[in-house]
Each structure stands twice: as structure tokens, then as C-alpha cells.
CSV table of C-alpha atoms and ligand atoms in Angstrom, one decimal:
chain,number,residue,atom,x,y,z
Q,1,MET,CA,56.1,-176.9,104.1
Q,2,GLN,CA,58.6,-179.7,104.0
Q,3,SER,CA,61.9,-178.8,102.3
Q,4,LEU,CA,62.1,-180.4,98.9
Q,5,PRO,CA,65.2,-181.4,97.0
Q,6,THR,CA,66.0,-179.1,94.2
Q,7,LEU,CA,65.4,-180.5,90.7
Q,8,PRO,CA,67.1,-179.2,87.6
Q,9,SER,CA,64.8,-177.6,85.0
Q,10,VAL,CA,65.8,-180.1,82.5
Q,11,THR,CA,66.9,-183.7,83.3
Q,12,LYS,CA,67.7,-186.6,81.0
Q,13,LEU,CA,66.3,-189.4,83.0
Q,14,SER,CA,67.1,-192.2,80.5
Q,15,SER,CA,67.9,-192.7,76.8
Q,16,VAL,CA,64.3,-192.2,76.1
Q,17,VAL,CA,62.9,-189.8,78.7
Q,18,THR,CA,63.7,-186.1,79.4
Q,19,ARG,CA,62.0,-184.3,82.3
Q,20,VAL,CA,61.2,-180.6,81.8
Q,21,LEU,CA,59.9,-178.6,84.8
Q,22,GLY,CA,56.9,-176.3,84.3
Q,23,GLN,CA,58.5,-173.5,86.2
Q,24,ASN,CA,55.5,-173.3,88.5
Q,25,PRO,CA,56.7,-174.4,92.0
Q,26,GLY,CA,54.2,-174.1,94.8
Q,27,ARG,CA,52.6,-175.7,97.8
Q,28,TYR,CA,50.6,-178.2,95.8
Q,29,THR,CA,52.8,-178.3,92.7
Q,30,LEU,CA,56.0,-179.0,94.7
Q,31,GLN,CA,59.0,-178.2,92.5
Q,32,GLY,CA,56.6,-177.5,89.7
Q,33,THR,CA,54.8,-179.7,87.2
Q,34,ASN,CA,56.9,-182.4,85.6
Q,35,THR,CA,56.5,-182.8,81.9
Q,36,TYR,CA,58.2,-185.6,80.1
Q,37,LEU,CA,59.5,-185.6,76.5
Q,38,LEU,CA,60.0,-189.1,75.0
Q,39,SER,CA,62.3,-189.5,72.1
Q,40,HIS,CA,64.5,-192.1,70.4
Q,41,PRO,CA,67.6,-191.4,68.1
Q,42,SER,CA,66.1,-193.5,65.3
Q,43,THR,CA,62.9,-191.4,64.7
Q,44,SER,CA,61.7,-187.8,64.6
Q,45,SER,CA,58.6,-188.9,66.4
Q,46,LEU,CA,58.3,-187.6,69.9
Q,47,ILE,CA,55.7,-187.8,72.7
Q,48,LEU,CA,55.2,-185.0,75.2
Q,49,LEU,CA,53.4,-186.0,78.4
Q,50,ASP,CA,51.6,-182.9,79.8
Q,51,THR,CA,52.2,-179.3,79.0
Q,52,ALA,CA,52.6,-177.7,82.5
Q,53,GLN,CA,50.7,-174.5,83.5
Q,54,GLY,CA,51.5,-172.0,80.8
Q,55,ILE,CA,54.4,-170.1,82.7
Q,56,SER,CA,56.3,-168.4,79.9
Q,57,SER,CA,59.8,-169.5,81.0
Q,58,TYR,CA,58.8,-173.2,80.3
Q,59,ILE,CA,58.8,-172.8,76.5
Q,60,PRO,CA,62.5,-171.7,76.2
Q,61,LEU,CA,63.4,-175.0,78.0
Q,62,LEU,CA,61.4,-177.1,75.6
Q,63,ARG,CA,62.4,-175.3,72.4
Q,64,PRO,CA,66.1,-176.8,72.2
Q,65,LEU,CA,64.7,-180.2,72.5
Q,66,LEU,CA,62.7,-179.9,69.3
Q,67,ASN,CA,63.3,-179.0,65.7
Q,68,PRO,CA,61.2,-178.4,62.5
Q,69,SER,CA,61.1,-182.1,61.7
Q,70,SER,CA,59.8,-183.0,65.2
Q,71,ARG,CA,56.5,-185.0,64.9
Q,72,VAL,CA,55.0,-184.4,68.3
Q,73,THR,CA,52.1,-186.2,70.0
Q,74,ILE,CA,50.8,-184.6,73.2
Q,75,ILE,CA,49.2,-186.6,76.0
Q,76,LEU,CA,47.5,-184.9,78.9
Q,77,SER,CA,47.3,-186.7,82.2
Q,78,HIS,CA,44.3,-185.1,83.6
Q,79,TRP,CA,42.4,-181.8,83.3
Q,80,HIS,CA,44.1,-179.8,86.1
Q,81,GLU,CA,45.4,-176.4,85.0
Q,82,ASP,CA,49.0,-177.1,86.1
Q,83,HIS,CA,49.1,-179.9,83.5
Q,84,VAL,CA,47.0,-178.6,80.6
Q,85,GLY,CA,47.4,-174.8,81.0
Q,86,GLY,CA,50.5,-174.7,78.8
Q,87,LEU,CA,48.8,-176.5,75.8
Q,88,PRO,CA,48.3,-173.3,73.8
Q,89,ALA,CA,51.8,-172.1,74.4
Q,90,VAL,CA,53.3,-175.5,73.3
Q,91,LEU,CA,51.1,-175.6,70.3
Q,92,ARG,CA,52.3,-172.0,69.4
Q,93,LEU,CA,56.0,-173.2,69.8
Q,94,LEU,CA,55.4,-176.1,67.4
Q,95,HIS,CA,53.7,-173.9,64.9
Q,96,GLU,CA,56.5,-171.4,65.1
Q,97,LEU,CA,59.2,-174.1,64.6
Q,98,GLY,CA,57.3,-175.3,61.6
Q,99,CYS,CA,56.7,-178.8,63.0
Q,100,PRO,CA,54.2,-181.2,61.4
Q,101,LYS,CA,50.7,-181.0,62.9
Q,102,PRO,CA,50.7,-182.4,66.4
Q,103,LYS,CA,47.9,-184.5,67.8
Q,104,VAL,CA,46.6,-184.1,71.4
Q,105,TRP,CA,45.2,-187.0,73.4
Q,106,LYS,CA,43.3,-187.1,76.8
Q,107,PHE,CA,41.0,-189.4,78.7
Q,108,ALA,CA,37.5,-188.1,79.0
Q,109,GLU,CA,36.4,-186.6,82.3
Q,110,ALA,CA,33.2,-187.7,83.9
Q,111,GLY,CA,30.6,-185.1,83.1
Q,112,GLY,CA,32.9,-183.4,80.6
Q,113,THR,CA,32.5,-179.8,81.9
Q,114,ARG,CA,36.3,-179.8,82.7
Q,115,ASP,CA,37.1,-181.1,79.2
Q,116,GLN,CA,35.1,-178.2,77.7
Q,117,GLY,CA,37.3,-175.9,79.8
Q,118,VAL,CA,40.4,-177.5,78.2
Q,119,GLU,CA,39.0,-177.0,74.8
Q,120,ALA,CA,37.9,-173.5,75.6
Q,121,GLY,CA,41.5,-172.6,76.3
Q,122,LEU,CA,42.2,-173.3,72.6
Q,123,GLU,CA,39.2,-171.4,71.2
Q,124,GLY,CA,40.0,-168.8,68.6
Q,125,LYS,CA,43.8,-169.5,68.6
Q,126,GLU,CA,45.4,-169.9,65.2
Q,127,GLU,CA,47.8,-172.7,66.4
Q,128,ALA,CA,44.7,-174.7,67.7
Q,129,GLU,CA,43.0,-174.5,64.4
Q,130,TRP,CA,46.3,-175.9,62.8
Q,131,LEU,CA,46.2,-178.8,65.2
Q,132,GLU,CA,45.7,-182.3,63.8
Q,133,LYS,CA,42.0,-183.0,64.2
Q,134,ALA,CA,40.8,-186.1,65.7
Q,135,SER,CA,38.8,-188.5,63.5
Q,136,PRO,CA,35.1,-188.3,64.1
Q,137,ASP,CA,34.9,-191.4,66.1
Q,138,GLU,CA,37.8,-190.2,68.3
Q,139,ALA,CA,36.4,-186.8,69.0
Q,140,LEU,CA,36.3,-186.0,72.6
Q,141,MET,CA,34.3,-182.7,72.5
Q,142,GLU,CA,32.3,-180.7,70.0
Q,143,GLY,CA,35.5,-179.0,68.9
Q,144,GLY,CA,36.9,-182.4,68.0
Q,145,ARG,CA,40.5,-181.1,68.5
Q,146,ILE,CA,41.4,-183.5,71.3
Q,147,SER,CA,41.4,-187.2,70.7
Q,148,ARG,CA,39.9,-189.5,73.4
Q,149,LEU,CA,42.2,-192.0,75.2
Q,150,ARG,CA,40.9,-195.4,76.1
Q,151,ASP,CA,41.9,-197.6,79.0
Q,152,GLY,CA,44.6,-200.0,77.7
Q,153,GLN,CA,45.3,-198.1,74.5
Q,154,VAL,CA,48.8,-198.5,73.3
Q,155,LEU,CA,50.6,-195.4,71.7
Q,156,LYS,CA,54.2,-195.4,70.4
Q,157,LEU,CA,56.9,-193.5,68.9
Q,158,LEU,CA,56.5,-194.0,65.1
Q,159,ALA,CA,59.2,-195.0,62.8
Q,160,ASP,CA,59.9,-192.2,60.2
Q,161,GLY,CA,57.7,-192.5,57.2
Q,162,ARG,CA,55.0,-194.3,59.3
Q,163,LYS,CA,51.7,-192.9,60.3
Q,164,GLU,CA,49.6,-193.7,63.4
Q,165,GLY,CA,47.3,-196.6,62.7
Q,166,GLU,CA,49.4,-198.1,60.0
Q,167,LYS,CA,50.4,-201.6,60.8
Q,168,GLY,CA,53.5,-203.3,59.6
Q,169,ALA,CA,55.5,-206.4,60.3
Q,170,LEU,CA,58.5,-204.3,61.5
Q,171,ASP,CA,56.4,-202.6,64.3
Q,172,GLU,CA,57.0,-205.3,66.8
Q,173,HIS,CA,60.7,-205.2,66.2
Q,174,ASP,CA,61.6,-201.6,65.6
Q,175,GLY,CA,62.9,-201.2,69.2
Q,176,LEU,CA,60.7,-198.0,69.6
Q,177,PRO,CA,59.3,-197.2,73.0
Q,178,GLN,CA,55.6,-197.8,73.5
Q,179,LEU,CA,53.1,-196.5,76.0
Q,180,GLU,CA,50.1,-198.3,77.5
Q,181,VAL,CA,47.5,-196.0,78.9
Q,182,ILE,CA,46.0,-197.1,82.3
Q,183,HIS,CA,42.9,-195.3,83.5
Q,184,THR,CA,43.5,-194.6,87.2
Q,185,PRO,CA,40.8,-192.4,88.5
Q,186,GLY,CA,40.6,-191.1,92.0
Q,187,HIS,CA,42.8,-187.9,92.0
Q,188,THR,CA,40.5,-186.9,89.3
Q,189,SER,CA,37.9,-188.9,87.3
Q,190,ASP,CA,40.1,-188.6,84.1
Q,191,SER,CA,43.5,-189.3,85.6
Q,192,ILE,CA,45.7,-191.8,83.8
Q,193,SER,CA,48.9,-193.6,84.4
Q,194,ILE,CA,51.2,-194.7,81.5
Q,195,LEU,CA,53.5,-197.7,81.4
Q,196,LEU,CA,56.5,-197.1,79.2
Q,197,THR,CA,58.2,-200.2,77.7
Q,198,THR,CA,60.9,-200.3,75.1
Q,199,PRO,CA,60.9,-203.6,73.2
Q,200,PHE,CA,64.1,-205.4,72.7
Q,201,SER,CA,65.7,-204.7,69.4
Q,202,PRO,CA,68.9,-206.3,68.1
Q,203,ASP,CA,70.3,-203.0,66.9
Q,204,SER,CA,69.6,-200.8,70.0
Q,205,ALA,CA,72.7,-200.4,72.0
Q,206,SER,CA,70.9,-200.2,75.3
Q,207,SER,CA,67.4,-201.1,76.2
Q,208,SER,CA,65.7,-199.1,79.1
Q,209,PRO,CA,63.7,-201.0,81.8
Q,210,PRO,CA,60.0,-200.1,81.9
Q,211,VAL,CA,58.8,-197.1,84.0
Q,212,LEU,CA,55.4,-196.2,85.2
Q,213,PHE,CA,54.3,-192.5,84.9
Q,214,THR,CA,51.8,-192.0,87.7
Q,215,PHE,CA,51.3,-188.2,87.3
Q,216,ASP,CA,49.3,-187.0,90.3
Q,217,THR,CA,48.1,-190.4,91.5
Q,218,VAL,CA,51.5,-190.9,93.3
Q,219,LEU,CA,53.8,-187.9,94.0
Q,220,GLY,CA,57.5,-187.7,94.3
Q,221,HIS,CA,57.2,-186.3,97.8
Q,222,GLY,CA,54.5,-186.6,100.6
Q,223,THR,CA,51.1,-188.0,99.8
Q,224,ALA,CA,48.6,-187.2,96.9
Q,225,VAL,CA,45.2,-185.7,97.1
Q,226,PHE,CA,42.1,-187.3,95.6
Q,227,GLU,CA,38.4,-186.7,94.9
Q,228,ASP,CA,37.1,-190.2,95.3
Q,229,LEU,CA,38.9,-192.5,97.8
Q,230,GLY,CA,37.3,-195.7,96.7
Q,231,ALA,CA,38.4,-195.2,93.0
Q,232,TYR,CA,41.7,-193.9,94.2
Q,233,MET,CA,42.5,-197.0,96.2
Q,234,SER,CA,41.5,-199.2,93.3
Q,235,SER,CA,43.8,-197.3,91.0
Q,236,LEU,CA,46.7,-197.7,93.3
Q,237,THR,CA,46.0,-201.4,93.4
Q,238,LYS,CA,45.7,-201.4,89.6
Q,239,CYS,CA,49.1,-199.8,89.3
Q,240,PHE,CA,50.6,-202.2,91.8
Q,241,ASP,CA,49.2,-205.2,89.9
Q,242,THR,CA,50.6,-203.7,86.6
Q,243,LEU,CA,54.1,-203.7,88.0
Q,244,SER,CA,53.8,-207.0,89.7
Q,245,ALA,CA,53.0,-208.7,86.4
Q,246,LEU,CA,56.3,-207.5,84.9
Q,247,PRO,CA,59.6,-209.2,85.2
Q,248,ASN,CA,61.6,-207.6,88.1
Q,249,GLY,CA,58.4,-205.5,88.6
Q,250,GLU,CA,59.3,-204.4,92.2
Q,251,ALA,CA,62.3,-202.5,90.9
Q,252,ILE,CA,60.4,-200.4,88.4
Q,253,GLN,CA,60.5,-196.6,88.9
Q,254,LEU,CA,57.6,-194.3,89.1
Q,255,TYR,CA,57.7,-191.0,87.2
Q,256,PRO,CA,55.3,-188.7,89.1
Q,257,GLY,CA,53.5,-185.5,88.0
Q,258,HIS,CA,55.4,-183.5,90.7
Q,259,GLY,CA,58.7,-184.2,92.4
Q,260,GLU,CA,61.6,-186.6,92.1
Q,261,VAL,CA,61.6,-190.0,90.4
Q,262,ILE,CA,60.5,-192.8,92.9
Q,263,ASP,CA,62.8,-195.8,93.0
Q,264,ASN,CA,61.1,-199.2,94.0
Q,265,GLY,CA,57.7,-198.1,92.7
Q,266,ALA,CA,55.8,-201.2,94.0
Q,267,ALA,CA,56.9,-200.4,97.6
Q,268,LYS,CA,55.7,-196.9,97.3
Q,269,LEU,CA,52.4,-198.0,96.0
Q,270,LYS,CA,52.0,-200.4,98.9
Q,271,GLU,CA,53.0,-197.6,101.3
Q,272,TYR,CA,50.3,-195.4,99.9
Q,273,LEU,CA,47.8,-198.1,100.2
Q,274,LYS,CA,48.8,-198.9,103.8
Q,275,HIS,CA,48.6,-195.2,104.8
Q,276,ARG,CA,45.0,-195.0,103.4
Q,277,GLN,CA,44.0,-198.4,105.0
Q,278,GLU,CA,45.4,-197.3,108.5
Q,279,ARG,CA,43.5,-194.1,108.2
Q,280,GLU,CA,40.2,-196.0,107.3
Q,281,ASP,CA,40.8,-198.3,110.3
Q,282,GLN,CA,41.1,-195.2,112.5
Q,283,VAL,CA,37.8,-193.8,111.2
Q,284,VAL,CA,36.1,-197.1,111.7
Q,285,GLU,CA,37.4,-197.5,115.2
Q,286,ALA,CA,36.4,-193.9,116.1
Q,287,LEU,CA,32.8,-194.5,114.8
Q,288,LYS,CA,32.5,-197.8,116.5
Q,289,SER,CA,33.6,-196.4,119.9
Q,290,ALA,CA,31.0,-193.6,119.8
Q,291,LYS,CA,28.8,-194.0,122.8
Q,292,ASP,CA,25.2,-195.4,122.2
Q,293,GLY,CA,25.7,-195.1,118.4
Q,294,GLU,CA,25.8,-191.4,118.7
Q,295,LYS,CA,26.6,-189.6,115.4
Q,296,SER,CA,30.0,-187.8,114.9
Q,297,THR,CA,30.9,-185.0,112.7
Q,298,ALA,CA,34.0,-185.2,110.5
Q,299,GLU,CA,35.4,-182.3,112.6
Q,300,GLY,CA,34.7,-184.3,115.8
Q,301,LEU,CA,36.4,-187.3,114.3
Q,302,CYS,CA,39.4,-185.2,113.3
Q,303,ALA,CA,39.8,-184.2,116.8
Q,304,THR,CA,39.5,-187.9,118.0
Q,305,ILE,CA,41.9,-189.2,115.4
Q,306,TYR,CA,44.5,-186.5,115.1
Q,307,GLY,CA,44.3,-185.0,118.7
Q,308,SER,CA,46.9,-182.4,119.0
Q,309,THR,CA,49.3,-184.1,116.5
Q,310,ILE,CA,48.7,-181.7,113.7
Q,311,PRO,CA,48.8,-177.8,113.7
Q,312,ASP,CA,45.4,-176.1,113.4
Q,313,ALA,CA,46.2,-174.9,109.9
Q,314,LEU,CA,46.1,-178.5,108.7
Q,315,ARG,CA,42.8,-179.3,110.3
Q,316,PRO,CA,40.5,-178.3,107.5
Q,317,ALA,CA,42.5,-180.4,105.0
Q,318,ALA,CA,42.6,-183.4,107.5
Q,319,THR,CA,38.8,-183.0,108.0
Q,320,ARG,CA,38.2,-182.9,104.2
Q,321,GLY,CA,40.3,-186.2,103.9
Q,322,LEU,CA,38.1,-187.8,106.6
Q,323,ILE,CA,34.9,-186.9,104.8
Q,324,LEU,CA,36.3,-188.7,101.8
Q,325,HIS,CA,36.9,-191.7,103.9
Q,326,LEU,CA,33.4,-191.5,105.3
Q,327,GLU,CA,31.9,-191.2,101.8
Q,328,LYS,CA,33.8,-194.3,100.8
Q,329,LEU,CA,32.5,-196.3,103.8
Q,330,GLU,CA,28.9,-194.9,103.1
Q,331,ARG,CA,29.1,-196.1,99.6
Q,332,GLU,CA,30.2,-199.5,100.9
Q,333,GLY,CA,27.1,-199.5,103.1
Q,334,ARG,CA,29.2,-199.6,106.4
Q,335,VAL,CA,28.4,-196.1,107.6
Q,336,GLU,CA,25.1,-194.2,108.0
Q,337,ARG,CA,25.0,-190.5,107.2
Q,338,ALA,CA,22.6,-187.9,108.6
Q,339,ALA,CA,22.7,-185.0,106.2
Q,340,SER,CA,22.6,-181.6,107.8
Q,341,GLY,CA,21.8,-180.0,104.4
Q,342,ALA,CA,24.1,-177.5,102.8
Q,343,VAL,CA,25.3,-174.9,105.3
Q,344,GLU,CA,26.4,-171.5,103.8
Q,345,GLY,CA,30.1,-171.1,104.2
Q,346,GLU,CA,30.9,-174.7,105.2
Q,347,PRO,CA,34.3,-175.7,103.7
Q,348,MET,CA,32.9,-178.7,101.7
Q,349,PRO,CA,29.6,-180.6,101.4
Q,350,GLY,CA,29.3,-183.0,104.3
Q,351,TRP,CA,31.1,-180.8,106.8
Q,352,ASN,CA,28.3,-180.7,109.2
Q,353,ASP,CA,26.8,-184.1,108.5
Q,354,GLY,CA,26.5,-186.6,111.3
Q,355,TRP,CA,28.1,-190.1,110.8
Q,356,ARG,CA,27.3,-193.3,112.6
Q,357,TRP,CA,28.7,-196.9,112.3
Q,358,GLY,CA,26.4,-199.4,110.5
Q,359,THR,CA,23.3,-198.8,108.6
Q,360,ALA,CA,19.7,-199.5,109.1
Q,361,GLU,CA,19.7,-202.1,106.2
Q,362,ALA,CA,22.8,-203.7,107.7
Q,363,GLU,CA,20.9,-204.0,111.0
Q,364,GLU,CA,17.9,-205.5,109.3
Q,365,GLY,CA,20.2,-207.8,107.3
Q,366,ARG,CA,21.8,-209.1,110.4
Q,367,GLY,CA,18.4,-209.6,112.0
Q,368,SER,CA,17.0,-211.7,109.1
Q,369,ASN,CA,20.0,-213.9,109.3
Q,370,LEU,CA,19.3,-214.9,112.9
M,1,ZN,ZN1,49.3,-181.6,89.3
């Protein structure tokens, strides 16, 4: 494992954002899950991005940043346990402090079974019953406790005395930070990124430049893992385009779900895309050079592409990554798969399948064009 820089448990990153580590360091969680508390001196409204894993030493770090008048909105970046597992404990803390009822938001996961799991974590807990209920049209699940985020939705810190959904002429000019939700599937189907902007206001002493929270779509160190490569690459492009559309966009920082803040976010997004494209080119090259259109397995391709450049311990992960590349190429109609059927004990579906460049339809297509 690479050695990672040490991050303090609590860091004030800007006048608006404080990062609190989930106290769950590990191979996949790096220095632990980053949670971000957004606040502004002119309001008691706060937004907490993610709740970490539920490690008990996290709560004493969060407690001093809140008080009984804190009006907290919680946004969950995706269903993974290291981001949502702390939700019951955070709700309990707010309940104990006597804070107003919080509201919890999340993007719906494809299929919904994981979302049911998030809800099940709240089942039968007093503090979950106390949670601000979603209105019926927002309800994400039968429990109706968690509100469903939409792509492009804007949430903001609310001026005191103002409720969510209330519109007023002052809103545009109150100088309070606002968040734009960007659906960025790939790591998981429900992954979001969030663009934080602080509108200019004449009375705010300093205005912070925008930042993009990428959560697990882009990490502070190394590369991220994903479930669906095609969706993942589209999401990286979507993030890149979001930054490019902003003034001085190339300088905007990324705030990841794990690891240190990333300077020059656009360059990092380009690097991630380039890395994936290079890997895809290697897969295409290896398939094209198979003799007589012979089929290759992902493990065989792993040996061809990586050779002895990686230790044996990393081969299963590398093979898994190649299967995701192959599935993307298959969906694009560029690769043909000969399914071997599920084999008991295989590390993931597709492990023993054979892959060949080109498809029957593509061949026919080419023929008819002659
Ligand atoms: Zn994570």
C-alpha cells in the first residue's frame, strides 16, 4: 500500500467547508471517509455531506461544530457503507443536542435494493422517527424518510427564518453558499458530485471560489474503482465540462470522498480519463493481435497487458478492471463475448468468458457496405 500523507481529523478548508474524517482508515478508505460540514457565519443552517461509517470516535469530532440551534441538512453521496453507515449515529447526536429536525437527501440507486438497506439501518430507531419526513412526491422509499435528489437540483444554506422551498427576492443576493447536484454514476449507479458556489454578496468579507465535491468518483490519491466503466467515463467528462464552463475553471479544486484536496481539478479529471483511455487502447490492441481471431480470457489479457509489471496479489483486481473494459466494448458493439456460463468459485461473472475483437453484426455490416 502506498504511504499516504497524514490528514488531521478536522480541517477548516475554507470559510465555508470543514472536513471531518470518519476515523475509518483502510486499504479502500485511504485515510478514512471524508465528511464535509458546510456553514456560514450569517445563518444557523448547515449542510453535512456524508456521515462516514459509524465509527464511534467520529461523533465527538462533529459535536463541537454543532449547537442546539443548528438546522442540519444531510446529503449522502452514494449507498456505500463507509458513507452512510454513520447516519443513525449522526441523527442521534442531533437529537441529543436538541437541534431542529434534520432532512436527509440521496440520489436513488438503480434497482433500489441498496437504498432499502440504507433505510433499514434507520428502522426502529427513535431518532430516525424524529427525522423530517420527505413530502410524498419526494419519498425515495416506502419509509419515506430520505428525500430523493434530482440531477441538477440546487440546495443551499438557508437564511435564518427561511424554510426550504420558500422563494424570496433576497435569495439571489444573500451571499449564502449553494450546491448543485450532478448525477455522476459509474463508481455506483447513485453516485453524485456536487458543485459548491458562493454567490457574490456586497457584505461578505471574502468570497470563496467554487469547488467540486467528487466523493468516490475521483479520489485524493491513486485511482478510483467503478462498477460501470462507460458510465464512469461519461461522468468524468461531465465533471470536466462542469469545471470548463466556469470562469477560471481549470484552477477549481476537487474535494474527494477519501484523501487530500486536489488542486487543478480539471487536470486531474483529464488524467483519469487518459488513464482509462490508454487501458482501453491496450485491451483493443491485445484483442486485435490475437491470432486467427482466437478468443482471449480476461486473465489471459491481464498477462498480455501487464506482463510481470504487477505483483501476483494485484492480478485479480487488474483482471476485474479488464472485464469492465471488455463489457464496455461489448456494449459498444466492438467486442464479441463467448459466455462460459457461471463457474462456481470464479472471482466475478465473466472471469472465464472468451472475448474476441469485432462482432458478427459488425462483420455483416461491413459486408453490406461493400
Ligand atoms: Zn468511499
